[in-house]
Short mmCIF file of C-alpha atoms in Angstrom, two decimals:
data_model
loop_
_atom_site.label_atom_id
_atom_site.label_comp_id
_atom_site.label_asym_id
_atom_site.label_seq_id
_atom_site.Cartn_x
_atom_site.Cartn_y
_atom_site.Cartn_z
CA MET A 16 0.00 0.00 0.00
CA LEU A 17 1.04 3.60 -0.54
CA GLY A 18 -0.03 6.78 1.17
CA LYS A 19 -3.20 8.35 -0.20
CA LEU A 20 -1.31 11.32 -1.66
CA SER A 21 1.20 9.08 -3.46
CA THR A 22 -1.68 6.99 -4.78
CA ARG A 23 -3.32 10.10 -6.22
CA VAL A 24 -0.06 11.06 -7.92
CA LEU A 25 0.20 7.59 -9.47
CA GLU A 26 -3.37 7.87 -10.72
CA HIS A 27 -2.48 11.24 -12.24
CA LEU A 28 0.44 9.66 -14.11
CA MET A 29 -1.89 7.10 -15.69
CA HIS A 30 -2.82 8.39 -19.14
CA SER A 31 -6.61 8.67 -18.91
CA VAL A 32 -7.31 8.96 -22.64
CA PRO A 33 -6.77 6.37 -25.40
CA THR A 34 -3.12 6.60 -26.37
CA ALA A 35 -0.80 5.12 -29.00
CA ALA A 36 2.98 5.34 -28.80
CA PRO A 37 6.02 3.77 -30.45
CA VAL A 38 7.85 1.14 -28.42
CA PRO A 39 11.54 2.02 -28.07
CA HIS A 40 14.60 -0.16 -28.69
CA ARG A 41 12.88 -2.95 -30.63
CA SER A 42 13.97 -4.85 -33.72
CA VAL A 43 12.07 -7.36 -35.86
CA LEU A 44 13.03 -10.71 -37.41
CA SER A 45 11.10 -12.67 -40.03
CA LEU A 46 10.80 -16.46 -39.66
CA SER A 47 9.23 -18.29 -42.60
CA GLY A 48 9.27 -21.73 -44.18
CA SER A 49 7.29 -24.96 -44.05
CA GLN A 50 8.88 -25.98 -40.71
CA ALA A 51 8.76 -22.56 -39.03
CA SER A 52 6.29 -23.66 -36.33
CA GLU A 53 8.20 -26.85 -35.55
CA PHE A 54 11.48 -24.93 -35.41
CA LEU A 55 10.07 -22.24 -33.12
CA ASN A 56 8.44 -24.77 -30.80
CA GLY A 57 11.81 -26.45 -30.18
CA ILE A 58 13.51 -23.35 -28.81
CA LEU A 59 10.75 -21.08 -27.45
CA ALA A 60 9.59 -21.35 -23.82
CA SER A 61 5.91 -21.45 -24.92
CA SER A 62 3.97 -24.00 -26.94
CA VAL A 63 3.66 -23.19 -30.63
CA ASN A 64 0.72 -24.63 -32.56
CA GLN A 65 2.23 -27.00 -35.15
CA THR A 66 -0.89 -28.58 -36.65
CA GLY A 67 -3.21 -25.60 -37.05
CA PRO A 68 -2.95 -21.94 -38.01
CA HIS A 69 -0.10 -19.79 -36.73
CA ARG A 70 -0.92 -17.87 -33.54
CA PRO A 71 0.62 -14.75 -31.97
CA MET A 72 1.96 -14.74 -28.41
CA PHE A 73 4.34 -13.28 -25.86
CA SER A 74 7.18 -15.60 -24.89
CA THR A 75 10.85 -16.05 -24.02
CA PHE A 76 14.07 -17.44 -25.42
CA LEU A 77 16.15 -18.99 -22.64
CA HIS A 78 19.81 -19.93 -22.29
CA ALA A 79 20.59 -23.63 -21.81
CA GLN A 80 21.16 -22.89 -18.10
CA GLY A 81 17.65 -21.47 -17.76
CA ARG A 82 18.45 -17.75 -17.74
CA VAL A 83 16.65 -15.30 -20.01
CA LEU A 84 18.17 -14.32 -23.34
CA TYR A 85 15.26 -12.41 -24.93
CA ASP A 86 11.66 -11.60 -24.04
CA VAL A 87 9.79 -11.53 -27.35
CA PHE A 88 6.45 -10.95 -29.05
CA ILE A 89 5.58 -13.38 -31.84
CA TYR A 90 3.26 -12.07 -34.58
CA THR A 91 1.60 -13.92 -37.43
CA HIS A 92 2.24 -12.71 -40.96
CA THR A 93 1.53 -13.68 -44.55
CA THR A 94 4.45 -13.41 -46.98
CA PRO A 95 4.11 -11.78 -50.43
CA GLU A 96 3.92 -15.34 -51.80
CA GLY A 97 0.85 -16.00 -49.62
CA LYS A 98 2.67 -18.29 -47.16
CA PRO A 99 2.14 -18.08 -43.38
CA ALA A 100 5.14 -16.80 -41.41
CA TYR A 101 6.13 -15.26 -38.08
CA LEU A 102 7.58 -11.90 -37.11
CA ILE A 103 9.59 -11.65 -33.87
CA ASP A 104 9.76 -8.35 -31.96
CA TYR A 105 12.69 -8.13 -29.49
CA ASP A 106 15.22 -5.79 -27.84
CA ALA A 107 18.34 -5.95 -30.03
CA ARG A 108 20.55 -3.66 -27.93
CA ALA A 109 23.86 -5.15 -26.84
CA SER A 110 23.88 -6.45 -23.28
CA ALA A 111 26.15 -4.83 -20.70
CA ASP A 112 28.43 -7.87 -20.58
CA GLY A 113 28.75 -7.96 -24.36
CA VAL A 114 28.57 -11.77 -24.48
CA THR A 115 24.88 -12.36 -25.23
CA PRO A 116 24.58 -13.70 -28.79
CA PRO A 117 22.51 -11.57 -31.21
CA LEU A 118 19.13 -13.23 -31.65
CA LEU A 119 19.49 -13.70 -35.41
CA SER A 120 22.87 -15.42 -35.01
CA MET A 121 21.56 -17.59 -32.18
CA LEU A 122 18.53 -18.76 -34.15
CA LYS A 123 20.65 -19.54 -37.22
CA ARG A 124 22.72 -21.93 -35.12
CA TYR A 125 19.60 -24.01 -34.50
CA VAL A 126 18.42 -24.13 -38.13
CA LEU A 127 20.58 -27.09 -39.24
CA ARG A 128 18.43 -28.90 -41.86
CA SER A 129 15.14 -27.25 -40.92
CA LYS A 130 13.18 -25.78 -43.80
CA VAL A 131 13.08 -22.24 -42.45
CA LYS A 132 14.32 -18.84 -43.54
CA LEU A 133 15.44 -16.10 -41.14
CA ARG A 134 16.09 -12.46 -41.94
CA ASP A 135 16.17 -9.07 -40.22
CA VAL A 136 13.22 -6.89 -41.25
CA SER A 137 13.74 -4.06 -38.76
CA GLU A 138 13.92 -1.58 -41.64
CA GLU A 139 10.41 -2.58 -42.70
CA TYR A 140 8.51 -2.25 -39.40
CA ASP A 141 8.06 -0.04 -36.35
CA VAL A 142 6.66 -1.46 -33.10
CA TRP A 143 3.72 0.41 -31.55
CA SER A 144 1.48 0.03 -28.52
CA ALA A 145 -2.09 1.32 -28.08
CA TRP A 146 -4.00 1.34 -24.79
CA GLY A 147 -6.87 2.96 -22.94
CA SER A 148 -9.77 2.47 -25.37
CA ASP A 149 -13.35 1.95 -24.14
CA TYR A 150 -13.42 -1.43 -25.90
CA GLU A 151 -10.34 -2.65 -24.03
CA ALA A 152 -11.81 -1.45 -20.74
CA SER A 153 -15.08 -3.31 -21.36
CA VAL A 154 -13.28 -6.53 -22.28
CA GLN A 155 -11.11 -6.27 -19.20
CA ALA A 156 -14.10 -5.62 -16.93
CA ALA A 157 -15.89 -8.69 -18.27
CA ARG A 158 -12.89 -10.94 -17.81
CA GLU A 159 -11.77 -12.04 -14.37
CA ARG A 160 -8.17 -13.23 -14.50
CA LYS A 161 -7.49 -16.59 -12.87
CA TRP A 162 -4.17 -17.97 -11.71
CA THR A 163 -2.41 -21.31 -11.24
CA HIS A 164 0.03 -21.47 -8.31
CA ALA A 165 3.03 -23.77 -7.75
CA ASN A 166 4.63 -24.56 -4.39
CA SER A 167 7.80 -22.83 -5.58
CA GLY A 168 5.98 -19.50 -5.75
CA ALA A 169 5.59 -19.55 -9.55
CA VAL A 170 2.29 -18.13 -10.79
CA GLU A 171 0.70 -18.64 -14.21
CA PRO A 172 -2.32 -17.01 -15.83
CA ASP A 173 -5.05 -19.60 -16.38
CA TRP A 174 -6.43 -19.09 -19.89
CA SER A 175 -8.53 -22.29 -19.88
CA ALA A 176 -11.86 -20.52 -19.34
CA GLU A 177 -11.35 -18.17 -22.30
CA ALA A 178 -13.16 -19.09 -25.50
CA GLU A 179 -10.46 -17.75 -27.83
CA TRP A 180 -6.68 -17.57 -28.00
CA PRO A 181 -5.65 -15.05 -25.29
CA TRP A 182 -3.14 -13.20 -27.46
CA GLY A 183 -5.60 -12.58 -30.31
CA ALA A 184 -5.72 -13.71 -33.94
CA GLU A 185 -5.09 -10.60 -36.04
CA GLU A 186 -2.00 -10.47 -38.25
CA ARG A 187 0.85 -8.27 -37.01
CA VAL A 188 -1.11 -7.54 -33.80
CA VAL A 189 -0.82 -9.09 -30.33
CA ARG A 190 -3.15 -8.46 -27.41
CA ASP A 191 -0.71 -7.46 -24.71
CA ARG A 192 -1.86 -9.74 -21.89
CA ARG A 193 1.28 -9.32 -19.78
CA ALA A 194 -0.90 -7.11 -17.56
CA GLU A 195 -4.41 -5.74 -17.80
CA GLY A 196 -4.29 -2.21 -19.16
CA MET A 197 -1.43 -2.78 -21.62
CA GLY A 198 -3.77 -2.75 -24.62
CA VAL A 199 -2.47 -4.09 -27.93
CA ARG A 200 0.93 -4.24 -29.53
CA MET A 201 1.39 -4.05 -33.30
CA LEU A 202 3.85 -3.88 -36.15
CA VAL A 203 3.35 -0.91 -38.46
CA SER A 204 5.05 -0.27 -41.81
CA LYS A 205 8.17 1.84 -41.29
CA GLY A 206 7.43 5.54 -40.91
CA GLU A 207 3.66 5.13 -40.82
CA LYS A 208 1.25 5.51 -37.90
CA PRO A 209 -1.09 2.77 -36.60
CA LYS A 210 -4.76 2.67 -37.52
CA GLN A 211 -5.56 3.82 -33.96
CA SER A 212 -4.09 7.25 -34.73
CA SER A 213 -7.56 8.52 -35.71
CA SER A 214 -9.05 7.65 -32.30
CA HIS A 215 -6.05 7.78 -29.94
CA ASP A 216 -3.66 10.48 -28.81
CA ILE A 217 -0.23 9.96 -30.37
CA ALA A 218 2.45 10.11 -27.70
CA SER A 219 6.20 9.57 -27.51
CA SER A 220 7.93 6.34 -26.57
CA ASP A 221 8.40 7.80 -23.06
CA ALA A 222 4.62 7.50 -22.59
CA TYR A 223 4.82 3.80 -23.41
CA THR A 224 7.66 3.30 -20.93
CA LEU A 225 5.67 5.09 -18.22
CA ASN A 226 2.55 3.03 -18.98
CA ARG A 227 4.31 -0.32 -18.72
CA ILE A 228 6.12 0.66 -15.50
CA LEU A 229 2.83 1.78 -13.93
CA HIS A 230 1.42 -1.63 -14.91
CA ALA A 231 4.48 -3.39 -13.45
CA VAL A 232 5.65 -4.83 -16.78
CA PRO A 233 9.41 -5.42 -17.13
CA GLU A 234 10.78 -5.46 -20.67
CA GLY A 235 14.08 -5.61 -22.50
CA ILE A 236 17.69 -5.65 -21.39
CA GLU A 237 17.37 -3.03 -18.63
CA ASP A 238 14.70 -4.92 -16.68
CA ILE A 239 15.57 -8.47 -17.77
CA PRO A 240 19.38 -8.53 -18.22
CA PRO A 241 20.33 -11.24 -20.75
CA MET A 242 22.28 -14.21 -19.37
CA LYS A 243 21.65 -12.98 -15.80
CA ALA A 244 17.89 -12.84 -15.15
CA PHE A 245 15.91 -15.91 -14.13
CA PRO A 246 12.49 -16.06 -15.82
CA MET A 247 10.26 -16.40 -12.73
CA GLU A 248 12.12 -13.71 -10.80
CA SER A 249 11.48 -11.43 -13.80
CA ASN A 250 7.71 -12.20 -13.63
CA LEU A 251 7.72 -13.92 -17.02
CA ASP A 252 5.59 -16.70 -15.52
CA MET A 253 2.95 -14.25 -14.33
CA MET A 254 3.03 -12.40 -17.67
CA GLY A 255 2.29 -15.60 -19.61
CA GLY A 256 5.72 -15.97 -21.20
CA LEU A 257 6.46 -19.53 -20.00
CA ASP A 258 4.88 -22.93 -20.48
CA PHE A 259 5.79 -25.42 -17.73
CA ARG A 260 3.99 -28.36 -19.37
CA LYS A 261 5.33 -28.46 -22.92
CA GLY A 262 8.03 -30.84 -24.07
CA CYS A 263 11.72 -30.20 -24.47
CA TYR A 264 12.97 -26.71 -25.33
CA VAL A 265 16.17 -24.81 -24.66
CA GLY A 266 16.41 -24.00 -20.93
CA GLN A 267 13.47 -26.23 -20.01
CA GLU A 268 15.22 -28.51 -17.51
CA LEU A 269 16.21 -25.88 -14.94
CA THR A 270 13.00 -23.88 -15.46
CA VAL A 271 10.70 -26.85 -14.82
CA ARG A 272 12.82 -28.07 -11.91
CA THR A 273 12.57 -24.65 -10.27
CA TYR A 274 8.81 -24.65 -10.87
CA HIS A 275 8.32 -28.01 -9.13
CA THR A 276 11.03 -28.15 -6.45
CA GLY A 277 12.66 -24.73 -6.15
CA THR A 278 11.79 -21.56 -4.28
CA ILE A 279 11.44 -18.13 -5.90
CA ARG A 280 13.12 -15.64 -3.58
CA LYS A 281 12.98 -12.43 -5.64
CA ARG A 282 10.48 -10.63 -7.86
CA ILE A 283 10.27 -7.41 -9.86
CA TYR A 284 7.97 -4.86 -8.20
CA PRO A 285 6.86 -1.38 -9.23
CA VAL A 286 8.23 1.36 -6.97
CA VAL A 287 7.76 5.04 -6.17
CA ILE A 288 10.93 7.17 -6.00
CA GLN A 289 11.12 10.18 -3.67
CA GLN A 290 13.91 12.42 -2.47
CA SER A 291 14.68 11.49 1.12
CA GLU A 292 14.52 15.03 2.46
CA HIS A 293 10.91 15.49 1.33
CA SER A 294 8.47 14.61 4.08
CA THR A 295 5.32 14.64 1.99
CA PRO A 296 4.62 11.41 0.06
CA SER A 297 2.96 13.37 -2.73
CA ILE A 298 6.27 14.46 -4.24
CA LEU A 299 7.64 11.96 -6.73
CA SER A 300 11.17 12.56 -7.95
CA ASP A 301 12.65 11.76 -11.34
CA LEU A 302 16.25 10.65 -10.99
CA PRO A 303 18.83 12.95 -12.61
CA SER A 304 19.57 10.08 -15.01
CA THR A 305 18.07 6.65 -15.55
CA PRO A 306 20.53 4.37 -13.80
CA THR A 307 20.23 0.63 -14.15
CA SER A 308 21.04 -2.07 -11.59
CA VAL A 309 21.52 0.37 -8.71
CA ASP A 310 21.59 -1.37 -5.34
CA LEU A 311 18.71 -0.83 -2.91
CA ARG A 312 19.06 -1.33 0.84
CA PRO A 313 16.40 -1.51 3.58
CA SER A 314 15.81 1.99 4.97
CA SER A 315 17.97 2.81 7.97
CA THR A 316 14.91 3.84 10.00
CA SER A 317 13.64 0.26 9.88
CA GLN A 318 16.94 -1.26 11.04
CA ALA A 319 17.62 -1.98 14.69
CA SER A 320 21.38 -2.02 14.09
CA THR A 321 23.48 0.96 13.06
CA ALA A 322 25.47 -1.25 10.67
CA ARG A 323 24.99 -0.57 6.98
CA PRO A 324 22.21 -2.97 5.88
CA ARG A 325 22.94 -5.46 3.15
CA LYS A 326 21.45 -4.85 -0.25
CA ALA A 327 17.89 -6.08 -0.72
CA GLY A 328 17.46 -5.53 -4.42
CA LYS A 329 18.24 -3.41 -7.48
CA LEU A 330 16.51 -0.54 -9.19
CA LEU A 331 16.02 -1.39 -12.87
CA SER A 332 14.34 1.11 -15.23
CA SER A 333 12.70 4.32 -14.01
CA THR A 334 10.92 7.42 -15.31
CA GLN A 335 8.94 10.33 -13.82
CA GLY A 336 9.38 9.17 -10.24
CA VAL A 337 8.30 5.55 -10.72
CA GLY A 338 10.31 2.48 -11.62
CA LEU A 339 10.74 -1.25 -11.47
CA ALA A 340 12.98 -2.95 -8.92
CA MET A 341 14.12 -6.51 -8.28
CA LEU A 342 13.43 -7.12 -4.57
CA ARG A 343 13.88 -9.99 -2.14
CA LEU A 344 10.62 -11.58 -1.01
CA ASP A 345 11.12 -11.06 2.71
CA ASP A 346 9.46 -9.48 5.74
CA HIS A 347 10.84 -6.04 4.91
CA LEU A 348 9.15 -6.08 1.50
CA GLY A 349 5.88 -7.17 3.08
CA ALA A 350 6.05 -4.34 5.63
CA ALA A 351 6.92 -1.78 2.92
CA ILE A 352 3.97 -2.86 0.77
CA ASN A 353 1.64 -2.69 3.80
CA GLY A 354 2.74 0.90 4.41
CA ASP A 355 4.32 0.24 7.81
CA GLU A 356 6.06 3.33 9.16
CA GLY A 357 9.75 3.52 8.24
CA TYR A 358 9.77 0.53 5.90
CA SER A 359 11.08 1.42 2.46
CA TYR A 360 14.40 1.19 0.61
CA ASP A 361 17.32 3.59 0.33
CA LEU A 362 19.06 4.40 -2.93
CA GLU A 363 22.27 6.42 -3.17
CA LEU A 364 23.53 8.00 -6.38
CA ALA A 365 27.03 9.43 -6.50
CA SER A 366 27.22 12.98 -7.81
CA GLN A 367 28.89 13.31 -11.21
CA SER A 368 30.79 16.38 -10.00
CA ASP A 369 31.79 14.93 -6.64
CA SER A 370 32.08 11.15 -6.40
CA ALA A 371 32.53 11.42 -2.62
CA SER A 372 29.03 12.83 -2.16
CA ALA A 373 25.85 10.95 -2.87
CA GLU A 374 22.20 11.89 -3.21
CA LYS A 375 19.81 9.78 -1.17
CA TRP A 376 16.45 8.65 -2.46
CA LYS A 377 13.56 6.80 -0.86
CA VAL A 378 12.14 3.89 -2.86
CA THR A 379 8.76 2.44 -1.86
CA PRO A 380 7.27 -0.65 -3.57
CA TRP A 381 3.60 -1.31 -4.14
CA ARG A 382 1.60 -4.33 -5.20
CA PRO A 383 -0.80 -3.82 -8.15
CA GLU A 384 -4.38 -4.79 -7.32
CA SER A 385 -4.52 -7.13 -10.33
CA TRP A 386 -1.61 -9.24 -9.12
CA PRO A 387 -2.08 -12.65 -7.51
CA LEU A 388 -0.68 -13.27 -4.04
CA PHE A 389 2.77 -14.80 -4.21
CA ARG A 390 3.54 -17.66 -1.91
CA ALA A 391 5.79 -15.52 0.31
CA GLN A 392 2.95 -13.02 0.85
CA SER A 393 -0.02 -15.35 1.28
#
């Protein structure tokens, strides 16, 4: 829970009118050929329909050791020759460690004798998101999301009661079911605007980033560092990007073992960022830059000892005084979410002009109402 004033500020940040905005830092690959579905099913962490029509989805490519390589959207597409194909939307920026293989190169290693064709089509498409329409709100209101829980703390959306494919059926469009309120995601011909431009406000990519953070949706290399992030800790289970019941795929062994016998000890939470010296919770503070992987520590006011508390998480992406943070699922997090006095996290940023001095910030997590209860909180 947050204070009432902070809650009002968060509500103010929510764009209240239908909005469309480009999604930043995304590239697009084309996957075609008679064995495209079979090929994709063997390496993607979600089940791909191999006997019927192609279907869009949100999913994940994992490393053999079960860590995330890329979170992706899969779109359906018809080639100029009239053949069904897929388009893959992903974050192509180089990872901080510089060792993550480019997605196109990685996929080509798995082709072998498969009858598939891969090519980069980023110069042909822009990625857009549209949210906030009356239609989306009515669909959301009529649909109560259900969840499947594992003893490990993993949580999956239960789509079984839905009459149609949850990610939609339109070509080059995916219903963004990672969280309610995310609207639809689409591929638009390069330089053009989406069809929603006549009924939606056109905003910048910053508006999209703010919308997904407010809906607690991690995305791309800043929130889900390649070769480092574990899928359940990054909420990919809750966002529908994993299938724990399909057959063999790259990274399946560790992922399924964690689901059945492991324990999830961290999760990504949305957070409010405030300057420590401000006493009123209504003042949200945008950081002077957008740092990534900055350590968070339990607030000193909640510590009985004067010793510097050990780190409890990391701030990931942030904008306009809100962000996403990877946090340990412990008693401190529970107290911070419940709004207990003095329970938050401290963040220190060294000044660029004086590395010896550091600005202090207060970081307070909240739990979206649409979320299920995780095992550690139930």
